[in-house]
């Protein structure tokens, strides 16, 4: 059975959401053990090394990285900003609260889709995105209307908001700066650019870090983040970008708080009951967005058909 390009994109992002959720859970375990810039640099070094090994096994060259270095720095810089602010936030707030902020990405991505690509958002899709944002805000403000009205938000949440904004710009920026680039090349280029930006930012902290004294859990988390939630996740999101509009790509972030909540429950940790109402709203928003595809809707700005895509794979 041949899978349609949109279905391939949806499967890629479903896997992406599950893998990313673990980065919040694991990241919170080591957020106070190492500087955010250092572990972010480590994850990109590991990820780029993994992509280089895969390229060699496939007989591919990485010379394509030289041609559009500036574009990869822009796209990778956005990803670097997201990852660094995530660790900064996890040192100050909970994994569930941080993951809830991440669910604002679909609405942000729809906005960037219009700004960068002039993709219009149908009213029904916009309503679903707003519903998901309401669910995210419910979790961020602990289900307190008083806190929401006072906009009582912690520094960690505020910081990660800007990181999420950077992440939401990646799909639209990728399609704007490097349209039609095969998924593997786009993922590798993004990691390459992110590493260049992060290394410059991380040098001061790296010089004062005693790497031999770091707990084993830091290295294990760095390996997971580098191999799974950086290399593999970057590939999955680049698989989805040419097959789905930006808002739909980011819509799967609505699943992340649910995954994080399940991880907490599995460890015997229970959040306040009202917070699960917000998680439920994000799930309803995802169901509404994906239901539009089932009914033949185009969602958050139909993804224009790239000329170099045939049979669901970039050529």
Short mmCIF file of C-alpha atoms in Angstrom, two decimals:
data_model
loop_
_atom_site.label_atom_id
_atom_site.label_comp_id
_atom_site.label_asym_id
_atom_site.label_seq_id
_atom_site.Cartn_x
_atom_site.Cartn_y
_atom_site.Cartn_z
CA UNK A 1 0.00 0.00 0.00
CA UNK A 2 1.36 3.40 -1.00
CA UNK A 3 1.01 6.06 1.66
CA UNK A 4 -0.11 9.51 0.55
CA UNK A 5 2.26 12.44 1.20
CA UNK A 6 -0.07 13.99 3.86
CA UNK A 7 -0.33 10.66 5.70
CA UNK A 8 3.46 10.30 5.69
CA UNK A 9 3.67 13.79 7.16
CA UNK A 10 1.12 12.99 9.88
CA UNK A 11 2.89 9.74 10.86
CA UNK A 12 6.22 11.59 11.02
CA UNK A 13 4.80 14.26 13.33
CA UNK A 14 2.99 11.73 15.55
CA UNK A 15 6.34 10.05 16.18
CA UNK A 16 7.94 13.48 16.60
CA UNK A 17 5.50 14.45 19.38
CA UNK A 18 6.23 11.29 21.38
CA UNK A 19 10.00 11.70 21.08
CA UNK A 20 9.96 15.42 21.92
CA UNK A 21 7.90 14.80 25.06
CA UNK A 22 10.74 12.75 26.52
CA UNK A 23 13.10 15.69 26.02
CA UNK A 24 11.02 17.70 28.51
CA UNK A 25 10.91 14.82 30.97
CA UNK A 26 14.62 13.95 30.71
CA UNK A 27 15.70 17.56 30.41
CA UNK A 28 14.07 18.44 33.72
CA UNK A 29 16.16 15.71 35.38
CA UNK A 30 19.50 17.31 34.43
CA UNK A 31 18.57 20.98 34.05
CA UNK A 32 20.45 21.88 37.24
CA UNK A 33 23.49 19.65 36.53
CA UNK A 34 24.90 21.44 33.48
CA UNK A 35 24.67 24.79 31.74
CA UNK A 36 21.93 24.89 29.04
CA UNK A 37 24.35 26.13 26.39
CA UNK A 38 26.78 23.27 27.08
CA UNK A 39 24.27 20.41 26.88
CA UNK A 40 22.70 22.03 23.82
CA UNK A 41 26.10 22.15 22.10
CA UNK A 42 26.73 18.51 23.08
CA UNK A 43 23.40 17.41 21.61
CA UNK A 44 24.13 19.14 18.30
CA UNK A 45 27.65 17.67 18.12
CA UNK A 46 26.24 14.18 18.71
CA UNK A 47 23.40 14.77 16.24
CA UNK A 48 25.66 16.07 13.45
CA UNK A 49 28.06 13.17 13.98
CA UNK A 50 25.13 10.75 13.67
CA UNK A 51 23.92 12.42 10.47
CA UNK A 52 27.45 12.27 9.04
CA UNK A 53 27.63 8.52 9.76
CA UNK A 54 24.26 7.96 8.09
CA UNK A 55 25.35 10.02 5.08
CA UNK A 56 28.51 7.94 4.74
CA UNK A 57 26.57 4.67 4.98
CA UNK A 58 24.19 5.91 2.27
CA UNK A 59 27.06 7.09 0.11
CA UNK A 60 25.95 10.72 0.39
CA UNK A 61 28.14 13.81 0.42
CA UNK A 62 27.76 16.67 2.88
CA UNK A 63 29.10 19.22 0.39
CA UNK A 64 25.59 20.67 0.07
CA UNK A 65 26.15 22.35 3.46
CA UNK A 66 28.60 24.80 1.88
CA UNK A 67 26.15 26.15 -0.66
CA UNK A 68 23.61 27.70 1.71
CA UNK A 69 25.48 28.24 4.95
CA UNK A 70 23.68 31.51 5.69
CA UNK A 71 20.27 29.84 5.29
CA UNK A 72 21.25 26.95 7.58
CA UNK A 73 22.54 29.42 10.18
CA UNK A 74 19.20 31.26 10.16
CA UNK A 75 17.10 28.08 10.40
CA UNK A 76 19.51 26.35 12.79
CA UNK A 77 19.75 29.49 14.92
CA UNK A 78 16.00 29.36 15.45
CA UNK A 79 16.26 25.75 16.60
CA UNK A 80 19.21 26.58 18.85
CA UNK A 81 17.21 29.37 20.50
CA UNK A 82 14.40 26.91 21.18
CA UNK A 83 16.61 24.24 22.75
CA UNK A 84 18.63 26.65 24.90
CA UNK A 85 15.56 28.42 26.28
CA UNK A 86 13.94 25.04 26.95
CA UNK A 87 16.72 24.05 29.36
CA UNK A 88 16.77 27.48 30.93
CA UNK A 89 13.01 27.16 31.50
CA UNK A 90 13.18 23.60 32.86
CA UNK A 91 15.54 24.81 35.59
CA UNK A 92 12.84 27.25 36.72
CA UNK A 93 9.49 25.57 36.10
CA UNK A 94 7.86 22.15 35.56
CA UNK A 95 8.06 19.92 32.50
CA UNK A 96 4.26 20.01 32.11
CA UNK A 97 4.12 23.80 32.22
CA UNK A 98 6.98 24.10 29.73
CA UNK A 99 5.42 21.56 27.37
CA UNK A 100 2.14 23.48 27.57
CA UNK A 101 3.87 26.62 26.31
CA UNK A 102 5.21 24.53 23.43
CA UNK A 103 1.61 23.90 22.36
CA UNK A 104 1.30 27.58 21.44
CA UNK A 105 3.55 26.76 18.45
CA UNK A 106 0.72 25.80 16.01
CA UNK A 107 -0.97 29.19 16.32
CA UNK A 108 2.42 30.89 16.02
CA UNK A 109 3.32 28.72 13.00
CA UNK A 110 0.08 29.69 11.28
CA UNK A 111 1.05 33.33 11.79
CA UNK A 112 4.52 32.78 10.35
CA UNK A 113 2.94 30.82 7.49
CA UNK A 114 0.99 33.94 6.54
CA UNK A 115 3.92 36.32 7.06
CA UNK A 116 6.49 34.26 5.16
CA UNK A 117 4.37 32.32 2.65
CA UNK A 118 1.03 34.15 2.60
CA UNK A 119 -0.77 30.96 3.62
CA UNK A 120 -4.28 31.75 4.83
CA UNK A 121 -5.88 30.05 7.81
CA UNK A 122 -9.51 28.94 7.35
CA UNK A 123 -11.84 30.09 10.17
CA UNK A 124 -12.51 26.52 11.36
CA UNK A 125 -8.78 25.82 11.63
CA UNK A 126 -8.14 29.12 13.37
CA UNK A 127 -10.84 28.23 15.91
CA UNK A 128 -9.12 24.90 16.63
CA UNK A 129 -5.75 26.63 17.04
CA UNK A 130 -7.25 29.17 19.45
CA UNK A 131 -8.87 26.34 21.45
CA UNK A 132 -5.48 24.67 21.74
CA UNK A 133 -3.93 27.94 22.88
CA UNK A 134 -6.62 28.29 25.56
CA UNK A 135 -5.77 24.78 26.79
CA UNK A 136 -2.09 25.72 26.92
CA UNK A 137 -2.81 28.92 28.86
CA UNK A 138 -4.95 26.91 31.31
CA UNK A 139 -1.95 24.75 32.16
CA UNK A 140 0.53 27.65 32.18
CA UNK A 141 -1.57 29.57 34.70
CA UNK A 142 -2.42 26.48 36.80
CA UNK A 143 -6.10 26.75 35.92
CA UNK A 144 -6.32 30.05 37.81
CA UNK A 145 -8.42 32.75 36.16
CA UNK A 146 -7.02 35.24 38.69
CA UNK A 147 -3.44 34.49 37.62
CA UNK A 148 -4.43 34.73 33.96
CA UNK A 149 -6.08 38.13 34.44
CA UNK A 150 -3.00 39.36 36.31
CA UNK A 151 -0.81 37.67 33.67
CA UNK A 152 1.14 36.15 36.53
CA UNK A 153 3.72 34.19 34.58
CA UNK A 154 7.11 33.00 35.76
CA UNK A 155 10.42 33.95 34.19
CA UNK A 156 10.96 30.40 32.91
CA UNK A 157 7.62 30.36 31.11
CA UNK A 158 8.19 33.82 29.65
CA UNK A 159 11.66 32.85 28.41
CA UNK A 160 10.47 29.63 26.80
CA UNK A 161 7.66 31.53 25.07
CA UNK A 162 10.29 33.23 22.91
CA UNK A 163 12.02 29.90 22.32
CA UNK A 164 8.72 28.42 21.15
CA UNK A 165 8.24 31.43 18.90
CA UNK A 166 11.60 30.66 17.28
CA UNK A 167 10.70 26.97 16.84
CA UNK A 168 7.35 27.87 15.25
CA UNK A 169 9.15 29.92 12.59
CA UNK A 170 11.20 26.92 11.38
CA UNK A 171 8.64 25.31 8.99
CA UNK A 172 7.81 28.56 7.23
CA UNK A 173 11.44 29.74 7.17
CA UNK A 174 12.60 26.40 5.76
CA UNK A 175 10.07 26.52 2.92
CA UNK A 176 11.00 30.14 2.27
CA UNK A 177 14.80 29.84 2.30
CA UNK A 178 15.46 26.27 1.09
CA UNK A 179 12.33 25.10 -0.79
CA UNK A 180 12.38 21.60 -2.21
CA UNK A 181 15.49 20.45 -0.32
CA UNK A 182 15.32 16.69 0.46
CA UNK A 183 14.40 15.86 4.05
CA UNK A 184 17.78 14.42 5.06
CA UNK A 185 19.67 17.41 3.68
CA UNK A 186 17.30 19.87 5.36
CA UNK A 187 17.61 18.09 8.71
CA UNK A 188 21.41 17.93 8.48
CA UNK A 189 21.63 21.55 7.40
CA UNK A 190 19.42 22.65 10.30
CA UNK A 191 21.58 20.77 12.82
CA UNK A 192 24.75 22.15 11.21
CA UNK A 193 23.48 25.72 11.48
CA UNK A 194 22.28 25.18 15.04
CA UNK A 195 25.69 23.84 16.04
CA UNK A 196 27.51 26.85 14.59
CA UNK A 197 25.27 29.24 16.53
CA UNK A 198 25.33 27.23 19.77
CA UNK A 199 29.10 26.69 19.87
CA UNK A 200 29.70 30.45 19.73
CA UNK A 201 27.16 30.96 22.52
CA UNK A 202 28.47 28.05 24.62
CA UNK A 203 32.21 28.83 24.59
CA UNK A 204 32.27 30.83 27.89
CA UNK A 205 30.29 28.17 29.78
CA UNK A 206 32.21 25.29 28.18
CA UNK A 207 35.54 26.74 29.36
CA UNK A 208 34.37 26.62 32.98
CA UNK A 209 32.61 23.24 32.82
CA UNK A 210 34.35 20.20 34.35
CA UNK A 211 33.17 17.59 31.88
CA UNK A 212 34.75 14.68 33.76
CA UNK A 213 32.76 15.62 36.86
CA UNK A 214 29.38 15.64 35.13
CA UNK A 215 26.98 12.94 36.40
CA UNK A 216 26.41 9.94 34.13
CA UNK A 217 22.76 10.96 33.69
CA UNK A 218 23.90 14.14 31.90
CA UNK A 219 25.78 12.11 29.27
CA UNK A 220 22.88 9.67 28.87
CA UNK A 221 20.40 12.52 28.42
CA UNK A 222 22.79 14.25 25.99
CA UNK A 223 22.96 11.05 23.93
CA UNK A 224 19.19 10.74 23.85
CA UNK A 225 18.74 14.40 22.98
CA UNK A 226 21.42 14.26 20.29
CA UNK A 227 20.44 11.01 18.60
CA UNK A 228 16.68 10.96 19.09
CA UNK A 229 15.18 14.38 19.78
CA UNK A 230 17.65 16.26 17.60
CA UNK A 231 18.84 14.08 14.70
CA UNK A 232 15.77 11.86 14.34
CA UNK A 233 13.26 14.57 15.25
CA UNK A 234 14.86 17.06 12.86
CA UNK A 235 14.55 14.46 10.10
CA UNK A 236 10.90 13.75 10.97
CA UNK A 237 9.93 17.42 10.95
CA UNK A 238 11.69 17.92 7.61
CA UNK A 239 9.78 14.93 6.24
CA UNK A 240 6.53 16.63 7.29
CA UNK A 241 7.32 20.21 6.17
CA UNK A 242 6.89 19.71 2.38
CA UNK A 243 3.82 17.50 2.90
CA UNK A 244 1.83 19.54 5.43
CA UNK A 245 1.20 23.27 5.94
CA UNK A 246 3.16 24.91 8.82
CA UNK A 247 0.20 25.00 11.21
CA UNK A 248 -0.50 21.30 10.73
CA UNK A 249 3.17 20.44 11.22
CA UNK A 250 3.14 22.24 14.55
CA UNK A 251 -0.34 20.95 15.50
CA UNK A 252 1.20 17.75 16.85
CA UNK A 253 2.75 19.76 19.65
CA UNK A 254 -0.75 19.55 21.18
CA UNK A 255 0.08 15.95 22.05
CA UNK A 256 3.25 16.81 23.97
CA UNK A 257 1.64 17.80 27.32
CA UNK A 258 -0.37 14.57 27.23
CA UNK A 259 2.80 12.52 26.73
CA UNK A 260 4.53 14.45 29.54
CA UNK A 261 1.53 13.92 31.86
CA UNK A 262 1.61 10.19 31.08
CA UNK A 263 5.33 10.07 31.87
CA UNK A 264 4.63 11.74 35.22
CA UNK A 265 1.79 9.33 36.00
CA UNK A 266 4.03 6.37 35.13
CA UNK A 267 6.53 7.65 37.73
CA UNK A 268 3.79 8.08 40.32
CA UNK A 269 3.71 11.86 40.04
CA UNK A 270 0.30 13.52 39.83
CA UNK A 271 -0.38 17.07 38.75
CA UNK A 272 -3.31 19.11 40.08
CA UNK A 273 -6.59 17.80 38.70
CA UNK A 274 -7.68 21.04 36.97
CA UNK A 275 -4.50 21.07 34.88
CA UNK A 276 -5.71 18.02 32.99
CA UNK A 277 -8.62 20.11 31.70
CA UNK A 278 -6.10 22.19 29.77
CA UNK A 279 -4.40 19.05 28.47
CA UNK A 280 -7.81 17.80 27.34
CA UNK A 281 -8.51 21.02 25.44
CA UNK A 282 -5.25 20.65 23.49
CA UNK A 283 -6.27 17.09 22.54
CA UNK A 284 -9.66 18.33 21.33
CA UNK A 285 -7.88 20.99 19.24
CA UNK A 286 -5.68 18.32 17.64
CA UNK A 287 -8.70 16.14 16.91
CA UNK A 288 -10.47 19.07 15.22
CA UNK A 289 -7.43 19.87 13.08
CA UNK A 290 -6.87 16.29 11.97
CA UNK A 291 -10.62 15.80 11.46
CA UNK A 292 -10.45 18.46 8.77
CA UNK A 293 -7.99 16.27 6.85
CA UNK A 294 -10.28 13.27 7.19
CA UNK A 295 -13.09 15.35 5.67
CA UNK A 296 -10.82 16.60 2.92
CA UNK A 297 -10.10 20.01 4.44
CA UNK A 298 -6.82 21.77 3.74
CA UNK A 299 -6.21 23.14 7.21
CA UNK A 300 -3.73 25.84 8.03
CA UNK A 301 -2.98 27.04 4.58
CA UNK A 302 -2.66 24.29 2.03
CA UNK A 303 0.91 23.23 1.48
CA UNK A 304 1.84 24.17 -2.05
CA UNK A 305 2.91 21.22 -4.10
CA UNK A 306 6.69 21.34 -4.46
CA UNK A 307 7.74 20.69 -8.00
CA UNK A 308 10.47 18.26 -6.99
CA UNK A 309 8.18 16.02 -4.92
CA UNK A 310 6.92 12.91 -6.62
CA UNK A 311 5.33 9.86 -5.00
CA UNK A 312 5.70 11.50 -1.61
CA UNK A 313 9.49 11.73 -1.64
CA UNK A 314 11.76 14.66 -2.48
CA UNK A 315 13.82 13.91 -5.56
#
